[in-house]
PDB file of C-alpha atoms in Angstrom:
ATOM      1  CA  GLN A   1      -5.569  22.587  -1.757  1.00 95.00           C
ATOM      2  CA  VAL A   2      -2.359  21.188  -2.396  1.00 97.00           C
ATOM      3  CA  GLN A   3       0.321  22.195  -0.302  1.00 98.00           C
ATOM      4  CA  LEU A   4       3.729  20.961  -0.060  1.00 98.00           C
ATOM      5  CA  VAL A   5       6.225  23.078   2.856  1.00 98.00           C
ATOM      6  CA  GLU A   6       9.780  22.738   3.390  1.00 98.00           C
ATOM      7  CA  SER A   7      12.043  23.070   6.296  1.00 97.00           C
ATOM      8  CA  GLY A   8      15.559  21.737   7.126  1.00 97.00           C
ATOM      9  CA  GLY A   9      17.660  24.411   5.322  1.00 97.00           C
ATOM     10  CA  GLY A  10      19.942  26.609   6.943  1.00 97.00           C
ATOM     11  CA  LEU A  11      23.799  26.793   7.304  1.00 98.00           C
ATOM     12  CA  VAL A  12      26.195  24.052   7.438  1.00 98.00           C
ATOM     13  CA  LYS A  13      29.827  24.223   6.075  1.00 98.00           C
ATOM     14  CA  PRO A  14      31.685  22.426   3.900  1.00 98.00           C
ATOM     15  CA  GLY A  15      31.716  18.623   3.839  1.00 98.00           C
ATOM     16  CA  GLY A  16      28.864  18.331   6.583  1.00 98.00           C
ATOM     17  CA  SER A  17      25.308  17.338   6.536  1.00 98.00           C
ATOM     18  CA  LEU A  18      21.731  18.097   6.456  1.00 98.00           C
ATOM     19  CA  ARG A  19      17.903  16.553   5.849  1.00 98.00           C
ATOM     20  CA  LEU A  20      15.861  18.774   5.023  1.00 98.00           C
ATOM     21  CA  SER A  21      11.850  17.336   4.901  1.00 98.00           C
ATOM     22  CA  CYS A  22       8.653  18.236   2.694  1.00 98.00           C
ATOM     23  CA  ALA A  23       5.173  17.865   4.639  1.00 98.00           C
ATOM     24  CA  ALA A  24       2.630  17.395   2.154  1.00 98.00           C
ATOM     25  CA  SER A  25      -0.831  17.697   2.227  1.00 98.00           C
ATOM     26  CA  GLY A  26      -4.481  18.613   0.176  1.00 98.00           C
ATOM     27  CA  PHE A  27      -3.229  15.609  -1.544  1.00 97.00           C
ATOM     28  CA  THR A  28      -3.438  11.874  -1.574  1.00 97.00           C
ATOM     29  CA  PHE A  29       0.451  11.664  -0.842  1.00 97.00           C
ATOM     30  CA  SER A  30       1.248   8.512  -1.637  1.00 96.00           C
ATOM     31  CA  ASP A  31      -0.523   8.747  -5.200  1.00 95.00           C
ATOM     32  CA  TYR A  32       1.675  10.814  -6.686  1.00 95.00           C
ATOM     33  CA  TYR A  33       5.878  10.672  -7.584  1.00 96.00           C
ATOM     34  CA  MET A  34       7.188  13.253  -5.886  1.00 97.00           C
ATOM     35  CA  ASN A  35      10.606  15.792  -6.687  1.00 97.00           C
ATOM     36  CA  TRP A  36      13.583  17.627  -5.132  1.00 98.00           C
ATOM     37  CA  VAL A  37      14.373  20.304  -7.485  1.00 98.00           C
ATOM     38  CA  ARG A  38      16.904  23.238  -6.970  1.00 98.00           C
ATOM     39  CA  GLN A  39      17.675  26.964  -7.370  1.00 98.00           C
ATOM     40  CA  SER A  40      21.085  28.239  -6.689  1.00 97.00           C
ATOM     41  CA  PRO A  41      21.096  31.647  -6.568  1.00 95.00           C
ATOM     42  CA  GLY A  42      20.643  33.909  -9.051  1.00 94.00           C
ATOM     43  CA  LYS A  43      20.519  30.455 -12.013  1.00 96.00           C
ATOM     44  CA  GLY A  44      18.548  28.563 -13.382  1.00 96.00           C
ATOM     45  CA  LEU A  45      16.559  25.347 -12.190  1.00 97.00           C
ATOM     46  CA  GLU A  46      17.996  22.542 -11.490  1.00 97.00           C
ATOM     47  CA  TRP A  47      16.430  18.496 -11.099  1.00 97.00           C
ATOM     48  CA  VAL A  48      18.207  16.726  -8.178  1.00 98.00           C
ATOM     49  CA  ALA A  49      16.069  14.067  -7.740  1.00 97.00           C
ATOM     50  CA  TYR A  50      12.981  12.082  -7.807  1.00 94.00           C
ATOM     51  CA  ILE A  51      10.683   8.572  -6.161  1.00 96.00           C
ATOM     52  CA  THR A  52       8.100   6.887  -7.175  1.00 96.00           C
ATOM     53  CA  ARG A  53       5.263   6.158  -5.537  1.00 95.00           C
ATOM     54  CA  ASN A  54       6.393   3.217  -2.901  1.00 94.00           C
ATOM     55  CA  GLY A  55       9.852   4.446  -3.251  1.00 93.00           C
ATOM     56  CA  GLU A  56      10.709   1.401  -5.171  1.00 94.00           C
ATOM     57  CA  THR A  57      12.643   3.546  -8.067  1.00 95.00           C
ATOM     58  CA  ILE A  58      14.585   6.848  -7.472  1.00 96.00           C
ATOM     59  CA  TYR A  59      16.492   8.604  -9.427  1.00 96.00           C
ATOM     60  CA  TYR A  60      19.380  11.154  -8.547  1.00 97.00           C
ATOM     61  CA  ALA A  61      21.718  14.341 -10.432  1.00 97.00           C
ATOM     62  CA  ASP A  62      24.476  12.930 -11.094  1.00 96.00           C
ATOM     63  CA  SER A  63      25.485  15.915  -8.766  1.00 96.00           C
ATOM     64  CA  VAL A  64      24.579  14.756  -6.117  1.00 97.00           C
ATOM     65  CA  GLY A  65      24.368  10.700  -6.703  1.00 94.00           C
ATOM     66  CA  GLY A  66      26.845   8.947  -3.827  1.00 95.00           C
ATOM     67  CA  ARG A  67      25.958  11.877  -1.472  1.00 98.00           C
ATOM     68  CA  PHE A  68      22.409  12.495  -0.948  1.00 98.00           C
ATOM     69  CA  THR A  69      19.309  10.548  -0.273  1.00 98.00           C
ATOM     70  CA  VAL A  70      15.253  10.975  -1.478  1.00 98.00           C
ATOM     71  CA  SER A  71      13.260   8.908   0.804  1.00 98.00           C
ATOM     72  CA  ARG A  72       9.334   9.524   2.052  1.00 98.00           C
ATOM     73  CA  ASP A  73       6.816   7.929   4.563  1.00 98.00           C
ATOM     74  CA  ASN A  74       3.694   7.654   3.117  1.00 98.00           C
ATOM     75  CA  ALA A  75       1.860   7.158   7.021  1.00 98.00           C
ATOM     76  CA  LYS A  76       3.506  10.960   7.694  1.00 98.00           C
ATOM     77  CA  ASN A  77       2.528  12.320   3.623  1.00 98.00           C
ATOM     78  CA  SER A  78       6.423  13.451   3.436  1.00 98.00           C
ATOM     79  CA  LEU A  79       9.014  13.952   1.652  1.00 98.00           C
ATOM     80  CA  TYR A  80      12.553  13.480   2.518  1.00 98.00           C
ATOM     81  CA  LEU A  81      16.252  14.332   1.582  1.00 98.00           C
ATOM     82  CA  GLN A  82      19.285  13.846   3.256  1.00 98.00           C
ATOM     83  CA  MET A  83      22.227  15.393   1.759  1.00 98.00           C
ATOM     84  CA  ASN A  84      25.542  14.396   3.606  1.00 98.00           C
ATOM     85  CA  THR A  85      29.196  15.767   2.343  1.00 98.00           C
ATOM     86  CA  LEU A  86      28.097  19.166   1.354  1.00 98.00           C
ATOM     87  CA  ARG A  87      29.734  21.868  -0.781  1.00 98.00           C
ATOM     88  CA  VAL A  88      29.618  24.484  -1.491  1.00 98.00           C
ATOM     89  CA  GLU A  89      28.154  24.188  -5.126  1.00 97.00           C
ATOM     90  CA  ASP A  90      25.027  22.308  -3.514  1.00 98.00           C
ATOM     91  CA  THR A  91      23.813  26.362  -1.819  1.00 98.00           C
ATOM     92  CA  ALA A  92      20.295  26.310  -3.219  1.00 98.00           C
ATOM     93  CA  VAL A  93      17.148  27.353  -2.358  1.00 98.00           C
ATOM     94  CA  TYR A  94      15.411  23.590  -2.483  1.00 98.00           C
ATOM     95  CA  PHE A  95      12.035  23.479  -3.288  1.00 98.00           C
ATOM     96  CA  CYS A  96       9.978  19.560  -2.833  1.00 98.00           C
ATOM     97  CA  ALA A  97       7.340  19.529  -6.148  1.00 98.00           C
ATOM     98  CA  ARG A  98       4.864  16.433  -6.663  1.00 97.00           C
ATOM     99  CA  SER A  99       4.927  14.845 -10.802  1.00 95.00           C
ATOM    100  CA  MET A 100       1.994  14.941 -12.394  1.00 92.00           C
ATOM    101  CA  TYR A 101       1.559  11.249 -14.192  1.00 88.00           C
ATOM    102  CA  TYR A 102       3.101   8.229 -13.579  1.00 82.00           C
ATOM    103  CA  TYR A 103       6.068   8.575 -16.268  1.00 82.00           C
ATOM    104  CA  ASP A 104       9.299  10.123 -16.428  1.00 80.00           C
ATOM    105  CA  SER A 105       9.055  13.340 -18.135  1.00 82.00           C
ATOM    106  CA  SER A 106       5.514  13.971 -16.518  1.00 88.00           C
ATOM    107  CA  ALA A 107       5.412  17.471 -16.017  1.00 92.00           C
ATOM    108  CA  ILE A 108       5.696  18.855 -12.437  1.00 96.00           C
ATOM    109  CA  ASP A 109       2.483  20.195 -11.022  1.00 96.00           C
ATOM    110  CA  TYR A 110       2.419  22.031  -7.727  1.00 97.00           C
ATOM    111  CA  TRP A 111       5.907  23.429  -5.726  1.00 98.00           C
ATOM    112  CA  GLY A 112       6.717  23.850  -2.238  1.00 98.00           C
ATOM    113  CA  GLN A 113       7.986  27.606  -1.181  1.00 97.00           C
ATOM    114  CA  GLY A 114      11.567  25.996  -1.262  1.00 97.00           C
ATOM    115  CA  THR A 115      13.678  25.941   1.842  1.00 98.00           C
ATOM    116  CA  LEU A 116      17.257  27.698   1.763  1.00 98.00           C
ATOM    117  CA  VAL A 117      20.504  25.550   2.315  1.00 98.00           C
ATOM    118  CA  THR A 118      23.628  27.820   2.210  1.00 98.00           C
ATOM    119  CA  VAL A 119      26.814  25.511   2.335  1.00 98.00           C
ATOM    120  CA  SER A 120      29.529  27.589   3.425  1.00 97.00           C
ATOM    121  CA  SER A 121      32.872  28.027   5.982  1.00 96.00           C
TER     122      SER A 121
ATOM    123  CA  GLN B   1      26.120  23.988 -19.284  1.00 82.00           C
ATOM    124  CA  SER B   2      22.180  22.936 -19.555  1.00 89.00           C
ATOM    125  CA  VAL B   3      21.196  19.635 -21.013  1.00 93.00           C
ATOM    126  CA  LEU B   4      18.024  22.128 -22.515  1.00 97.00           C
ATOM    127  CA  THR B   5      19.320  25.059 -24.387  1.00 98.00           C
ATOM    128  CA  GLN B   6      16.931  28.421 -24.163  1.00 98.00           C
ATOM    129  CA  PRO B   7      17.902  31.832 -25.130  1.00 98.00           C
ATOM    130  CA  PRO B   8      19.399  33.655 -22.720  1.00 97.00           C
ATOM    131  CA  SER B   9      16.528  36.888 -22.951  1.00 97.00           C
ATOM    132  CA  VAL B  10      13.363  37.641 -25.596  1.00 97.00           C
ATOM    133  CA  SER B  11      11.685  40.618 -25.398  1.00 96.00           C
ATOM    134  CA  ALA B  12       8.617  42.326 -26.513  1.00 96.00           C
ATOM    135  CA  ALA B  13       5.920  45.260 -26.849  1.00 96.00           C
ATOM    136  CA  PRO B  14       2.234  44.812 -24.437  1.00 97.00           C
ATOM    137  CA  GLY B  15      -0.255  43.059 -26.741  1.00 97.00           C
ATOM    138  CA  GLN B  16       2.233  41.659 -29.141  1.00 97.00           C
ATOM    139  CA  LYS B  17       3.389  37.741 -29.373  1.00 97.00           C
ATOM    140  CA  VAL B  18       6.671  36.510 -28.698  1.00 98.00           C
ATOM    141  CA  THR B  19       7.674  32.661 -28.629  1.00 98.00           C
ATOM    142  CA  ILE B  20      10.735  30.478 -26.728  1.00 98.00           C
ATOM    143  CA  SER B  21      12.481  28.159 -28.100  1.00 98.00           C
ATOM    144  CA  CYS B  22      13.592  24.778 -25.896  1.00 98.00           C
ATOM    145  CA  SER B  23      16.565  22.995 -27.714  1.00 98.00           C
ATOM    146  CA  GLY B  24      17.519  18.912 -26.263  1.00 97.00           C
ATOM    147  CA  SER B  25      18.262  16.010 -28.908  1.00 97.00           C
ATOM    148  CA  SER B  26      16.815  12.568 -28.945  1.00 96.00           C
ATOM    149  CA  PHE B  27      17.542  11.366 -25.479  1.00 97.00           C
ATOM    150  CA  ASN B  28      14.966  14.136 -23.456  1.00 96.00           C
ATOM    151  CA  ILE B  29      12.906  16.415 -26.482  1.00 97.00           C
ATOM    152  CA  GLY B  30      12.591  13.966 -28.835  1.00 96.00           C
ATOM    153  CA  ASN B  31      11.217  10.870 -27.400  1.00 95.00           C
ATOM    154  CA  ASN B  32      10.285  12.713 -24.264  1.00 96.00           C
ATOM    155  CA  TYR B  33       7.670  15.209 -23.248  1.00 96.00           C
ATOM    156  CA  VAL B  34       8.470  19.131 -22.393  1.00 97.00           C
ATOM    157  CA  SER B  35       7.025  21.187 -19.994  1.00 98.00           C
ATOM    158  CA  TRP B  36       7.062  24.990 -19.504  1.00 98.00           C
ATOM    159  CA  TYR B  37       7.260  27.169 -15.936  1.00 98.00           C
ATOM    160  CA  GLN B  38       7.054  30.187 -15.294  1.00 98.00           C
ATOM    161  CA  GLN B  39       8.992  31.592 -12.275  1.00 98.00           C
ATOM    162  CA  ILE B  40       9.040  35.352 -11.212  1.00 96.00           C
ATOM    163  CA  PRO B  41      11.241  36.082  -9.253  1.00 91.00           C
ATOM    164  CA  GLY B  42      11.293  35.342  -5.246  1.00 91.00           C
ATOM    165  CA  THR B  43       8.361  32.583  -5.622  1.00 96.00           C
ATOM    166  CA  ALA B  44       7.904  29.038  -6.621  1.00 97.00           C
ATOM    167  CA  PRO B  45       7.380  27.997 -10.617  1.00 98.00           C
ATOM    168  CA  LYS B  46       4.719  27.796 -11.879  1.00 98.00           C
ATOM    169  CA  LEU B  47       3.426  24.663 -14.281  1.00 98.00           C
ATOM    170  CA  LEU B  48       2.432  26.425 -17.601  1.00 98.00           C
ATOM    171  CA  ILE B  49       2.260  23.890 -20.346  1.00 98.00           C
ATOM    172  CA  TYR B  50       2.247  19.761 -19.787  1.00 97.00           C
ATOM    173  CA  ASP B  51       2.715  17.030 -22.555  1.00 96.00           C
ATOM    174  CA  ASN B  52       4.323  19.407 -24.943  1.00 97.00           C
ATOM    175  CA  ASN B  53       1.560  21.826 -25.796  1.00 97.00           C
ATOM    176  CA  LYS B  54      -1.589  21.200 -22.601  1.00 97.00           C
ATOM    177  CA  ARG B  55      -3.079  23.316 -20.152  1.00 98.00           C
ATOM    178  CA  PRO B  56      -3.194  22.733 -16.223  1.00 97.00           C
ATOM    179  CA  SER B  57      -6.291  24.105 -15.569  1.00 96.00           C
ATOM    180  CA  GLY B  58      -6.408  28.459 -14.517  1.00 96.00           C
ATOM    181  CA  ILE B  59      -3.703  28.916 -18.017  1.00 97.00           C
ATOM    182  CA  PRO B  60      -4.921  31.797 -19.880  1.00 97.00           C
ATOM    183  CA  ASP B  61      -5.121  30.495 -23.965  1.00 96.00           C
ATOM    184  CA  ARG B  62      -2.889  33.441 -24.002  1.00 98.00           C
ATOM    185  CA  PHE B  63      -0.427  30.635 -23.646  1.00 98.00           C
ATOM    186  CA  SER B  64       0.474  27.048 -26.516  1.00 98.00           C
ATOM    187  CA  GLY B  65       3.124  25.158 -26.251  1.00 98.00           C
ATOM    188  CA  SER B  66       4.226  22.593 -29.511  1.00 97.00           C
ATOM    189  CA  LYS B  67       6.816  20.160 -30.457  1.00 98.00           C
ATOM    190  CA  SER B  68       8.564  19.259 -33.326  1.00 96.00           C
ATOM    191  CA  GLY B  69      11.794  17.227 -33.447  1.00 97.00           C
ATOM    192  CA  THR B  70      13.760  17.311 -30.499  1.00 97.00           C
ATOM    193  CA  SER B  71      12.349  21.385 -30.279  1.00 98.00           C
ATOM    194  CA  GLY B  72      10.071  22.579 -27.850  1.00 98.00           C
ATOM    195  CA  THR B  73       8.302  26.177 -28.404  1.00 98.00           C
ATOM    196  CA  LEU B  74       6.750  27.929 -25.516  1.00 98.00           C
ATOM    197  CA  GLY B  75       4.277  31.039 -27.194  1.00 98.00           C
ATOM    198  CA  ILE B  76       2.516  33.895 -25.071  1.00 98.00           C
ATOM    199  CA  THR B  77      -0.145  35.882 -27.130  1.00 97.00           C
ATOM    200  CA  GLY B  78      -1.040  39.567 -25.902  1.00 97.00           C
ATOM    201  CA  LEU B  79       1.571  39.802 -24.372  1.00 97.00           C
ATOM    202  CA  GLN B  80       0.777  41.867 -20.716  1.00 96.00           C
ATOM    203  CA  PRO B  81       3.517  43.438 -17.884  1.00 95.00           C
ATOM    204  CA  GLY B  82       2.446  39.833 -15.393  1.00 95.00           C
ATOM    205  CA  ASP B  83       3.979  38.063 -18.163  1.00 97.00           C
ATOM    206  CA  GLU B  84       7.508  39.411 -17.243  1.00 97.00           C
ATOM    207  CA  ALA B  85       9.586  36.313 -15.455  1.00 97.00           C
ATOM    208  CA  ASP B  86      12.252  33.863 -16.487  1.00 98.00           C
ATOM    209  CA  TYR B  87      10.391  30.936 -17.903  1.00 98.00           C
ATOM    210  CA  TYR B  88      11.823  27.271 -18.240  1.00 98.00           C
ATOM    211  CA  CYS B  89      11.457  23.994 -20.352  1.00 98.00           C
ATOM    212  CA  GLY B  90      11.718  20.669 -19.175  1.00 97.00           C
ATOM    213  CA  SER B  91      12.152  17.396 -19.707  1.00 97.00           C
ATOM    214  CA  TRP B  92      13.555  13.329 -18.564  1.00 96.00           C
ATOM    215  CA  ASP B  93      16.745  12.775 -20.447  1.00 96.00           C
ATOM    216  CA  SER B  94      16.238   8.621 -21.166  1.00 95.00           C
ATOM    217  CA  SER B  95      20.535   8.229 -21.359  1.00 96.00           C
ATOM    218  CA  LEU B  96      21.133  10.108 -18.011  1.00 94.00           C
ATOM    219  CA  SER B  97      17.892   8.908 -16.485  1.00 94.00           C
ATOM    220  CA  ALA B  98      17.449  12.278 -15.309  1.00 95.00           C
ATOM    221  CA  GLY B  99      15.158  15.011 -15.309  1.00 95.00           C
ATOM    222  CA  VAL B 100      16.040  17.669 -16.479  1.00 97.00           C
ATOM    223  CA  PHE B 101      16.103  22.142 -17.802  1.00 97.00           C
ATOM    224  CA  GLY B 102      16.832  24.619 -20.245  1.00 98.00           C
ATOM    225  CA  GLY B 103      18.815  27.609 -18.234  1.00 97.00           C
ATOM    226  CA  GLY B 104      16.001  29.776 -18.563  1.00 97.00           C
ATOM    227  CA  THR B 105      14.670  32.191 -20.542  1.00 98.00           C
ATOM    228  CA  LYS B 106      13.840  35.863 -19.059  1.00 98.00           C
ATOM    229  CA  LEU B 107      10.798  37.398 -20.919  1.00 98.00           C
ATOM    230  CA  THR B 108      10.991  41.702 -20.638  1.00 97.00           C
ATOM    231  CA  VAL B 109       7.477  43.253 -21.773  1.00 96.00           C
ATOM    232  CA  LEU B 110       8.647  46.587 -22.786  1.00 88.00           C
TER     233      LEU B 110
END
């Protein structure tokens, strides 16, 4: 069965950096677009970024562009999110999520359980 | 402020029907697919509807989706206590080149 397992969350000071990882299994990872979606405590879902199958195209939300970098290693079935210059407002649970199809408005059909990132001094 | 607009809350009695609206623009819902997600607090979201009105396998036909112009609607019939959750719509915004979600709607089954 499809599994997405995030890791790398934790407590970091404002201005600091963190790298999240997502280990995928149960499907052919290289066949799918992948996303990061976050949810601040008590708030709604916020799409962060997506990367196409070979990493040739990447889109970011305006709120993270220039600070966050998404990448993937298809040989390791892994997705990454490098987060730099972190702000208090980046505090959230970060979900790794798979796009269902190969187009921009594709739904997300599988989600990981999320990893909590807390940015605080 | 979310790009897609949903009512903050809806409620209905068990067995009844409820609809949740999602309003957008020509840049998102008007020219892209809408999807719907259910999230029970403390858990990951679950896909209910994709491509405006299609249900993934395993989703009961009590859940339905539709789209008209720049708005999407989620319908739930035969409400059950287990349907109490937060519901989110999602789409793609072609002007932002970004995924977008609604602010979420909390469903209470009275």
